[in-house]
Amino acid sequence: GAVVSQHPSRVICKSGTSVKIECRSLDFQATTMFWYRQFPKQSLMLMATSNEGSKATYEQGVEKDKFLINHASLTLSTLTVTSAHPEDSSFYICSAMTGGDTQYFGPGTRLTVL
Amino acid sequence: QKEVEQDPGPLSVPEGAIVSLNCTYSNSAFQYFMWYRQYSRKGPELLMYTYSSGNKEDGRFTAQVDKSSKYISLFIRDSQPSDSATYLCAMQDSSASKIIFGSGTRLSIRP
């Protein structure tokens, strides 16, 4: 089946630093990738949708200058949390979609900002 | 009102019991209905994917969709301790792009 990886799986950083999270589709080309955030005991909330080669579409309330998304190739999308603060601590999950309708999820990245 | 409502639980049942998980929704444009299982600190895993109304069975799992009532269910037969996880319902409209998730139900199967 389709496999999506994320790196790193866990990151701890100091407040004010920037953190980059990678999302890769390992055995398929993903025309569209999605980034979600999940706070403890809450559901996944879509942050943005990215299509290869074009700017990401951000959901209402998500700061595009804070959460930079780059979808440089059909197998890689990156999310950079700029000037991270403790309230950005969360579980970040990406998903990738092939030409069909199914989204395949990555294992997630746990970000802790001290 | 949230687009998708799901009881957060926690729900605790003995091993072997039949589990019923449910979601309601308000957007009649939803056409695709999914159930995901999420273990602690892991990404969600797709369990069931159905289109429009009806039933779908896969092993011990059965998904039901009732579009007239805007109500979906997931049944787990012969539940196992390994089924203990958070189950999220999710839906898409006909464009099949953005997924709207329920809040998830925490399920615990007691040995």
Coordinates of N, CA and C in Angstrom, one line a residue:
Chain A
G1 N 0.8 -1.2 0.0 CA 0.0 0.0 0.0 C 0.8 1.2 0.0
A2 N 0.2 2.4 -0.2 CA 0.9 3.7 -0.2 C 1.5 4.0 1.1
V3 N 2.7 4.4 1.1 CA 3.4 4.8 2.4 C 3.8 6.2 2.4
V4 N 3.5 6.9 3.5 CA 4.0 8.3 3.7 C 4.8 8.3 4.9
S5 N 6.0 8.9 4.8 CA 6.9 9.1 5.9 C 7.0 10.5 6.4
Q6 N 7.3 10.7 7.6 CA 7.6 12.1 8.1 C 8.9 12.1 8.9
H7 N 9.6 13.2 8.8 CA 10.8 13.3 9.5 C 11.0 14.8 10.0
P8 N 11.3 15.0 11.3 CA 11.6 13.9 12.3 C 10.3 13.4 12.9
S9 N 10.4 12.4 13.7 CA 9.2 11.9 14.4 C 8.9 12.7 15.6
R10 N 10.0 13.3 16.2 CA 9.8 14.1 17.4 C 10.9 15.2 17.4
V11 N 10.5 16.4 17.8 CA 11.5 17.4 17.9 C 11.2 18.3 19.0
I12 N 12.2 18.7 19.7 CA 12.1 19.6 20.9 C 13.0 20.8 20.5
C13 N 12.4 22.0 20.7 CA 13.2 23.2 20.3 C 12.9 24.3 21.3
K14 N 13.8 25.3 21.2 CA 13.6 26.5 22.1 C 12.7 27.5 21.4
S15 N 12.0 28.2 22.3 CA 11.1 29.3 21.8 C 11.8 30.2 20.9
G16 N 11.3 30.6 19.8 CA 11.9 31.5 18.9 C 12.6 30.9 17.7
T17 N 12.9 29.6 17.8 CA 13.6 28.9 16.7 C 12.6 28.4 15.7
S18 N 13.1 28.1 14.5 CA 12.3 27.5 13.4 C 12.5 26.0 13.3
V19 N 11.5 25.3 12.9 CA 11.6 23.9 12.8 C 11.0 23.5 11.5
K20 N 11.7 22.6 10.8 CA 11.2 22.1 9.5 C 10.8 20.6 9.6
I21 N 9.7 20.3 9.1 CA 9.2 18.9 9.1 C 9.0 18.5 7.7
E22 N 9.5 17.3 7.4 CA 9.4 16.8 6.0 C 8.3 15.7 5.9
C23 N 7.6 15.7 4.8 CA 6.6 14.7 4.5 C 7.0 14.1 3.1
R24 N 7.1 12.8 3.1 CA 7.5 12.2 1.8 C 6.5 11.0 1.5
S25 N 6.1 10.9 0.2 CA 5.4 9.8 -0.3 C 6.5 8.8 -0.9
L26 N 6.5 7.6 -0.3 CA 7.7 6.8 -0.6 C 7.5 5.9 -1.9
D27 N 6.3 5.6 -2.2 CA 6.1 4.7 -3.3 C 5.1 5.2 -4.3
F28 N 4.7 6.4 -4.2 CA 3.8 7.0 -5.2 C 4.0 8.5 -5.3
Q29 N 3.5 9.0 -6.4 CA 3.6 10.5 -6.6 C 2.4 11.1 -6.1
A30 N 2.6 12.1 -5.2 CA 1.5 12.8 -4.6 C 1.2 14.2 -5.2
T31 N 0.2 14.3 -5.9 CA -0.1 15.6 -6.5 C -0.6 16.6 -5.5
T32 N -1.2 16.1 -4.4 CA -1.6 17.0 -3.3 C -1.2 16.4 -2.0
M33 N -0.7 17.3 -1.2 CA -0.4 16.9 0.2 C -1.1 17.9 1.2
F34 N -1.5 17.3 2.3 CA -2.2 18.1 3.3 C -1.4 18.1 4.6
W35 N -1.5 19.2 5.4 CA -0.9 19.3 6.7 C -2.0 19.5 7.7
Y36 N -1.9 18.7 8.8 CA -2.9 18.7 9.8 C -2.2 19.0 11.2
R37 N -2.9 19.5 12.1 CA -2.4 19.6 13.5 C -3.4 19.0 14.4
Q38 N -2.8 18.4 15.4 CA -3.7 17.7 16.4 C -3.2 18.0 17.8
F39 N -4.0 18.7 18.5 CA -3.7 18.9 19.9 C -4.2 17.7 20.8
P40 N -3.7 17.6 22.0 CA -4.0 16.4 22.8 C -5.5 16.2 22.9
K41 N -5.9 15.0 22.7 CA -7.3 14.6 22.9 C -8.3 15.3 22.0
Q42 N -7.8 15.9 20.9 CA -8.6 16.6 19.9 C -8.5 16.0 18.5
S43 N -9.4 16.3 17.6 CA -9.3 15.8 16.3 C -8.2 16.5 15.5
L44 N -8.0 15.9 14.3 CA -7.1 16.5 13.4 C -7.8 17.8 12.8
M45 N -7.0 18.8 12.7 CA -7.5 20.0 12.1 C -6.6 20.4 10.9
L46 N -7.3 20.5 9.7 CA -6.5 20.8 8.5 C -5.9 22.2 8.6
M47 N -4.6 22.3 8.3 CA -4.0 23.6 8.3 C -3.9 24.1 6.9
A48 N -3.5 23.3 6.0 CA -3.2 23.8 4.6 C -3.2 22.6 3.6
T49 N -3.5 23.0 2.4 CA -3.4 22.0 1.3 C -2.3 22.5 0.3
S50 N -1.5 21.6 -0.1 CA -0.4 22.0 -1.0 C -0.4 21.2 -2.3
N51 N -0.3 21.8 -3.4 CA -0.2 21.1 -4.7 C 1.2 21.4 -5.2
E52 N 1.8 20.3 -5.8 CA 3.1 20.4 -6.3 C 3.3 21.6 -7.2
G53 N 4.3 22.4 -6.9 CA 4.6 23.5 -7.8 C 3.8 24.8 -7.7
S54 N 2.8 24.8 -6.7 CA 2.0 26.0 -6.5 C 2.0 26.3 -5.1
K55 N 1.5 27.5 -4.8 CA 1.4 28.0 -3.4 C 0.4 27.2 -2.6
A56 N 0.6 27.0 -1.4 CA -0.3 26.3 -0.5 C -1.6 27.1 -0.2
T57 N -2.7 26.4 0.0 CA -3.9 27.0 0.4 C -4.1 26.8 1.9
Y58 N -4.2 27.9 2.6 CA -4.3 27.8 4.1 C -5.7 27.9 4.5
E59 N -6.0 27.2 5.6 CA -7.3 27.2 6.2 C -7.5 28.5 7.0
Q60 N -8.7 28.9 7.2 CA -8.9 30.2 7.9 C -8.4 30.1 9.3
G61 N -7.6 31.1 9.7 CA -7.1 31.1 11.1 C -5.6 30.6 11.1
V62 N -5.1 30.1 10.0 CA -3.8 29.5 10.0 C -2.9 30.6 9.4
E63 N -1.8 31.0 10.1 CA -1.0 32.1 9.6 C 0.0 31.5 8.6
K64 N -0.1 32.0 7.3 CA 0.8 31.4 6.3 C 2.2 31.9 6.5
D65 N 2.4 33.0 7.1 CA 3.8 33.4 7.3 C 4.5 32.7 8.5
K66 N 3.7 32.1 9.3 CA 4.3 31.3 10.4 C 4.5 29.9 10.0
F67 N 3.6 29.4 9.3 CA 3.6 28.0 8.9 C 3.9 27.9 7.3
L68 N 5.2 27.8 7.0 CA 5.6 27.9 5.6 C 5.6 26.5 5.0
I69 N 4.9 26.4 3.9 CA 4.8 25.1 3.3 C 5.4 25.2 1.9
N70 N 6.2 24.2 1.6 CA 6.8 24.1 0.3 C 6.6 22.7 -0.3
H71 N 6.0 22.6 -1.5 CA 5.8 21.3 -2.1 C 6.6 21.3 -3.4
A72 N 7.9 21.0 -3.2 CA 8.8 21.2 -4.3 C 8.8 20.1 -5.3
S73 N 8.4 18.9 -4.9 CA 8.3 17.8 -5.8 C 7.1 17.0 -5.6
L74 N 6.9 16.0 -6.4 CA 5.7 15.1 -6.3 C 5.8 14.1 -5.1
T75 N 7.0 14.1 -4.5 CA 7.1 13.2 -3.4 C 7.5 13.9 -2.1
L76 N 7.7 15.2 -2.1 CA 8.1 15.9 -0.9 C 7.4 17.2 -0.6
S77 N 6.9 17.3 0.6 CA 6.4 18.6 1.1 C 7.0 18.9 2.4
T78 N 7.3 20.1 2.7 CA 7.9 20.5 4.0 C 7.0 21.6 4.6
L79 N 7.0 21.5 5.9 CA 6.3 22.5 6.8 C 7.3 23.1 7.7
T80 N 7.5 24.3 7.6 CA 8.4 25.0 8.5 C 7.6 25.9 9.5
V81 N 7.8 25.6 10.8 CA 7.2 26.4 11.8 C 8.2 27.5 12.2
T82 N 7.9 28.7 11.8 CA 8.9 29.8 12.1 C 8.6 30.4 13.4
S83 N 9.7 30.8 14.1 CA 9.7 31.5 15.4 C 8.7 30.7 16.3
A84 N 9.0 29.5 16.5 CA 8.0 28.6 17.2 C 7.9 29.1 18.7
H85 N 6.7 29.0 19.2 CA 6.4 29.3 20.6 C 5.7 28.1 21.3
P86 N 5.7 28.1 22.6 CA 5.1 26.9 23.3 C 3.7 26.6 22.8
E87 N 2.9 27.6 22.4 CA 1.5 27.2 22.0 C 1.5 26.5 20.6
D88 N 2.7 26.5 19.9 CA 2.8 25.7 18.7 C 3.0 24.2 18.9
S89 N 3.3 23.9 20.2 CA 3.5 22.5 20.5 C 2.3 21.7 20.2
S90 N 2.5 20.7 19.4 CA 1.4 19.9 18.8 C 1.9 18.7 18.1
F91 N 1.0 17.9 17.6 CA 1.3 16.8 16.8 C 0.9 17.2 15.3
Y92 N 1.9 17.2 14.5 CA 1.7 17.6 13.1 C 1.7 16.4 12.2
I93 N 0.7 16.2 11.4 CA 0.5 15.1 10.6 C 0.3 15.5 9.1
C94 N 1.0 14.9 8.2 CA 0.8 15.2 6.8 C 0.0 14.0 6.2
S95 N -0.6 14.3 5.1 CA -1.2 13.2 4.3 C -1.0 13.5 2.8
A96 N -1.0 12.5 2.0 CA -0.7 12.6 0.6 C -1.8 11.9 -0.2
M97 N -2.1 12.5 -1.3 CA -3.2 12.0 -2.2 C -2.7 11.7 -3.6
T98 N -3.0 10.6 -4.1 CA -2.6 10.3 -5.5 C -3.7 10.8 -6.4
G99 N -3.9 10.3 -7.5 CA -4.9 10.7 -8.4 C -6.3 10.4 -7.9
G100 N -6.4 9.4 -7.0 CA -7.7 9.0 -6.5 C -8.2 9.9 -5.3
D101 N -9.1 9.4 -4.5 CA -9.7 10.2 -3.5 C -9.2 9.9 -2.1
T102 N -8.3 8.9 -2.0 CA -7.9 8.4 -0.7 C -6.6 9.2 -0.2
Q103 N -6.7 9.7 1.0 CA -5.5 10.3 1.6 C -4.8 9.3 2.4
Y104 N -3.5 9.2 2.3 CA -2.6 8.4 3.1 C -1.8 9.2 4.1
F105 N -1.9 8.9 5.3 CA -1.3 9.7 6.4 C 0.1 9.3 6.8
G106 N 0.9 10.2 7.1 CA 2.2 10.0 7.7 C 2.0 9.6 9.2
P107 N 3.1 9.2 9.8 CA 3.1 8.8 11.2 C 3.0 10.0 12.2
G108 N 3.2 11.2 11.7 CA 3.1 12.4 12.6 C 4.5 12.8 13.1
T109 N 4.6 14.0 13.5 CA 5.7 14.6 14.1 C 5.3 15.4 15.4
R110 N 5.9 15.0 16.5 CA 5.5 15.7 17.7 C 6.5 16.8 18.0
L111 N 5.9 18.0 18.0 CA 6.8 19.2 18.3 C 6.5 19.7 19.7
T112 N 7.6 19.9 20.4 CA 7.5 20.5 21.7 C 8.4 21.7 21.7
V113 N 7.8 22.8 22.0 CA 8.6 24.1 22.1 C 8.7 24.5 23.5
L114 N 9.9 24.6 24.0 CA 10.2 24.9 25.4 C 10.1 26.4 25.6
Chain B
Q1 N -22.4 25.2 15.3 CA -22.5 23.8 15.3 C -21.4 23.2 14.4
K2 N -20.7 22.2 15.0 CA -19.7 21.5 14.2 C -20.3 20.8 13.0
E3 N -19.5 20.7 12.0 CA -19.9 19.9 10.8 C -20.1 18.4 11.1
V4 N -19.2 17.9 12.0 CA -19.2 16.5 12.3 C -19.2 16.4 13.8
E5 N -20.1 15.6 14.4 CA -20.1 15.4 15.8 C -19.8 14.0 16.1
Q6 N -19.0 13.8 17.1 CA -18.6 12.4 17.5 C -18.4 12.4 19.0
D7 N -19.0 11.5 19.7 CA -18.9 11.3 21.2 C -17.4 11.0 21.5
P8 N -16.7 11.8 22.3 CA -15.3 11.5 22.6 C -15.0 10.3 23.5
G9 N -16.1 9.8 24.1 CA -15.9 8.7 25.0 C -15.2 9.2 26.3
P10 N -14.5 8.4 27.0 CA -14.0 7.1 26.6 C -15.0 6.0 26.7
L11 N -14.9 5.0 25.8 CA -15.8 3.8 25.8 C -15.0 2.6 26.2
S12 N -15.4 1.9 27.2 CA -14.7 0.7 27.6 C -15.6 -0.5 27.6
V13 N -15.2 -1.5 26.9 CA -16.1 -2.7 26.8 C -15.2 -4.0 27.0
P14 N -15.8 -5.1 27.4 CA -15.0 -6.3 27.6 C -14.7 -7.0 26.2
E15 N -13.6 -7.7 26.2 CA -13.1 -8.4 25.0 C -14.2 -9.3 24.5
G16 N -14.4 -9.3 23.2 CA -15.4 -10.1 22.6 C -16.8 -9.4 22.3
A17 N -16.9 -8.2 22.9 CA -18.2 -7.5 22.8 C -18.2 -6.9 21.4
I18 N -19.5 -6.5 21.0 CA -19.7 -5.8 19.8 C -19.6 -4.3 20.1
V19 N -18.8 -3.6 19.4 CA -18.7 -2.1 19.6 C -19.4 -1.4 18.6
S20 N -20.1 -0.3 19.0 CA -20.8 0.6 18.0 C -20.3 2.0 18.2
L21 N -19.7 2.5 17.2 CA -19.2 3.9 17.2 C -20.0 4.7 16.2
N22 N -20.3 6.0 16.5 CA -21.2 6.7 15.7 C -20.8 8.2 15.5
C23 N -21.3 8.7 14.4 CA -21.0 10.2 14.1 C -22.3 10.7 13.4
T24 N -22.6 12.0 13.7 CA -23.6 12.7 13.0 C -23.0 13.8 12.3
Y25 N -23.6 14.3 11.2 CA -23.0 15.4 10.5 C -24.2 16.3 10.0
S26 N -23.8 17.5 9.6 CA -24.8 18.5 9.2 C -24.7 18.9 7.7
N27 N -23.6 18.6 7.1 CA -23.5 19.0 5.7 C -24.0 17.9 4.7
S28 N -25.1 18.2 4.0 CA -25.6 17.2 3.1 C -24.8 17.0 1.9
A29 N -23.8 17.8 1.7 CA -22.9 17.6 0.5 C -21.9 16.5 0.7
F30 N -21.7 16.0 1.9 CA -20.7 14.9 2.1 C -21.2 13.7 1.4
Q31 N -20.2 13.1 0.7 CA -20.5 12.0 -0.2 C -19.6 10.8 0.2
Y32 N -18.4 11.1 0.8 CA -17.5 10.0 1.1 C -17.3 10.0 2.6
F33 N -17.4 8.8 3.2 CA -17.3 8.6 4.6 C -16.3 7.6 5.0
M34 N -15.4 8.0 6.0 CA -14.3 7.2 6.4 C -14.3 6.9 7.9
W35 N -13.7 5.9 8.2 CA -13.3 5.6 9.6 C -11.8 5.4 9.7
Y36 N -11.2 6.1 10.6 CA -9.8 6.0 10.9 C -9.5 5.4 12.3
R37 N -8.5 4.7 12.4 CA -8.0 4.2 13.7 C -6.7 4.9 14.0
Q38 N -6.6 5.4 15.2 CA -5.3 6.1 15.6 C -4.9 5.6 16.9
Y39 N -3.7 5.0 16.9 CA -3.1 4.5 18.1 C -2.3 5.7 18.7
S40 N -2.1 5.7 20.0 CA -1.5 6.8 20.7 C -0.2 7.2 20.0
R41 N 0.0 8.5 19.8 CA 1.2 9.0 19.2 C 1.5 8.5 17.8
K42 N 0.5 8.1 17.1 CA 0.7 7.6 15.7 C -0.2 8.4 14.8
G43 N 0.0 8.3 13.5 CA -0.9 8.9 12.5 C -2.1 8.1 12.3
P44 N -3.2 8.6 11.8 CA -4.4 7.8 11.6 C -4.2 6.8 10.5
E45 N -4.9 5.7 10.7 CA -4.9 4.6 9.7 C -6.3 4.4 9.1
L46 N -6.4 4.4 7.8 CA -7.7 4.2 7.2 C -8.2 2.8 7.4
L47 N -9.4 2.7 8.0 CA -10.1 1.4 8.2 C -11.1 1.1 7.2
M48 N -12.0 2.1 7.0 CA -13.2 1.8 6.1 C -13.4 3.1 5.3
Y49 N -13.8 2.9 4.0 CA -14.0 4.0 3.1 C -15.3 3.7 2.3
T50 N -16.3 4.5 2.5 CA -17.6 4.2 1.8 C -18.1 5.4 1.1
Y51 N -18.8 5.1 0.0 CA -19.4 6.2 -0.8 C -20.9 6.2 -0.7
S52 N -21.5 7.3 -0.3 CA -22.9 7.4 -0.2 C -23.5 6.5 0.8
S53 N -24.8 6.1 0.7 CA -25.4 5.3 1.8 C -25.2 3.8 1.6
G54 N -25.4 3.1 2.7 CA -25.3 1.7 2.6 C -24.3 1.1 3.6
N55 N -24.1 -0.2 3.5 CA -23.2 -0.9 4.4 C -22.0 -1.4 3.7
K56 N -20.9 -1.5 4.4 CA -19.7 -2.1 3.9 C -19.0 -2.9 5.0
E57 N -18.7 -4.1 4.7 CA -18.1 -5.0 5.7 C -16.7 -5.4 5.3
D58 N -15.8 -5.5 6.3 CA -14.4 -5.9 6.0 C -13.9 -6.6 7.3
G59 N -14.0 -7.9 7.2 CA -13.6 -8.7 8.4 C -14.5 -8.4 9.6
R60 N -13.9 -8.0 10.7 CA -14.7 -7.8 11.9 C -15.4 -6.4 11.9
F61 N -15.1 -5.6 10.9 CA -15.6 -4.2 10.8 C -16.7 -4.0 9.8
T62 N -17.7 -3.3 10.2 CA -18.8 -3.0 9.3 C -19.1 -1.5 9.5
A63 N -19.2 -0.8 8.3 CA -19.5 0.6 8.3 C -20.9 0.8 7.7
Q64 N -21.7 1.6 8.3 CA -23.0 1.9 7.8 C -23.1 3.4 7.6
V65 N -23.8 3.8 6.6 CA -24.0 5.2 6.3 C -25.5 5.4 6.0
D66 N -26.1 6.3 6.7 CA -27.5 6.7 6.5 C -27.6 8.1 6.2
K67 N -27.6 8.4 4.9 CA -27.5 9.9 4.5 C -28.8 10.6 4.8
S68 N -29.9 9.9 4.9 CA -31.2 10.5 5.2 C -31.2 11.1 6.6
S69 N -30.5 10.3 7.5 CA -30.4 10.8 8.9 C -29.1 11.5 9.2
K70 N -28.2 11.6 8.2 CA -26.9 12.2 8.4 C -26.2 11.5 9.6
Y71 N -26.1 10.2 9.5 CA -25.6 9.4 10.6 C -24.8 8.3 10.1
I72 N -23.6 8.1 10.6 CA -22.8 7.0 10.2 C -22.3 6.2 11.4
S73 N -22.1 4.9 11.2 CA -21.7 4.0 12.3 C -20.6 3.1 11.9
L74 N -19.8 2.7 12.9 CA -18.8 1.6 12.7 C -19.0 0.6 13.8
F75 N -19.2 -0.7 13.3 CA -19.4 -1.8 14.2 C -18.1 -2.6 14.2
I76 N -17.7 -3.0 15.4 CA -16.5 -3.9 15.5 C -17.0 -5.2 16.2
R77 N -17.0 -6.3 15.6 CA -17.4 -7.6 16.2 C -16.2 -8.3 16.8
D78 N -16.5 -9.1 17.8 CA -15.5 -9.9 18.5 C -14.3 -9.0 18.8
S79 N -14.5 -7.9 19.6 CA -13.5 -6.9 19.8 C -12.3 -7.5 20.6
Q80 N -11.1 -7.0 20.3 CA -9.9 -7.5 20.8 C -9.2 -6.4 21.6
P81 N -8.3 -6.7 22.5 CA -7.6 -5.6 23.2 C -6.8 -4.8 22.2
S82 N -6.3 -5.4 21.1 CA -5.6 -4.6 20.1 C -6.4 -3.6 19.4
D83 N -7.7 -3.7 19.5 CA -8.6 -2.7 18.9 C -8.7 -1.4 19.8
S84 N -8.1 -1.4 20.9 CA -8.0 -0.2 21.8 C -7.3 0.9 21.1
A85 N -8.0 2.0 20.8 CA -7.4 3.1 20.1 C -8.4 4.2 20.0
T86 N -8.1 5.3 19.4 CA -9.1 6.3 19.1 C -9.6 6.1 17.7
Y87 N -10.9 6.2 17.5 CA -11.5 6.0 16.2 C -12.1 7.3 15.8
L88 N -11.7 7.7 14.6 CA -12.1 9.0 14.1 C -13.0 8.8 12.8
C89 N -14.2 9.4 12.8 CA -14.9 9.4 11.6 C -14.5 10.6 10.8
A90 N -14.7 10.5 9.5 CA -14.2 11.6 8.6 C -15.1 11.6 7.3
M91 N -15.2 12.8 6.7 CA -16.1 12.9 5.6 C -15.5 13.9 4.6
Q92 N -15.9 13.7 3.3 CA -15.5 14.5 2.2 C -16.7 14.8 1.4
D93 N -16.7 16.0 0.8 CA -17.8 16.3 -0.2 C -17.4 15.7 -1.5
S94 N -18.2 16.0 -2.5 CA -18.0 15.4 -3.8 C -16.7 15.7 -4.5
S95 N -16.0 16.8 -4.1 CA -14.7 17.2 -4.7 C -13.7 16.2 -4.1
A96 N -14.0 15.5 -3.0 CA -13.1 14.5 -2.4 C -11.7 15.0 -2.1
S97 N -11.7 16.2 -1.6 CA -10.3 16.8 -1.3 C -10.2 16.9 0.3
K98 N -10.7 18.0 0.8 CA -10.5 18.3 2.2 C -11.3 17.3 3.0
I99 N -10.7 16.7 4.0 CA -11.4 15.8 4.9 C -11.8 16.5 6.2
I100 N -13.0 16.4 6.6 CA -13.5 16.9 7.9 C -13.6 15.8 8.9
F101 N -12.8 15.9 10.0 CA -12.8 14.8 11.0 C -13.7 15.1 12.1
G102 N -14.2 14.0 12.7 CA -14.8 14.0 14.0 C -13.8 14.2 15.1
S103 N -14.2 14.4 16.3 CA -13.2 14.6 17.4 C -12.6 13.3 17.8
G104 N -13.1 12.2 17.4 CA -12.6 10.9 17.8 C -13.2 10.3 19.1
T105 N -13.3 9.0 19.1 CA -13.8 8.3 20.3 C -12.7 7.4 20.8
R106 N -12.4 7.5 22.0 CA -11.4 6.7 22.6 C -12.0 5.4 23.1
L107 N -11.5 4.3 22.5 CA -12.1 2.9 22.8 C -11.1 2.1 23.6
S108 N -11.5 1.5 24.6 CA -10.7 0.6 25.4 C -11.3 -0.8 25.5
I109 N -10.6 -1.9 25.1 CA -11.2 -3.2 25.2 C -10.5 -3.9 26.3
R110 N -11.3 -4.3 27.3 CA -10.7 -4.9 28.5 C -10.6 -6.4 28.3
P111 N -9.4 -7.0 28.6 CA -9.2 -8.4 28.4 C -10.0 -9.2 29.3

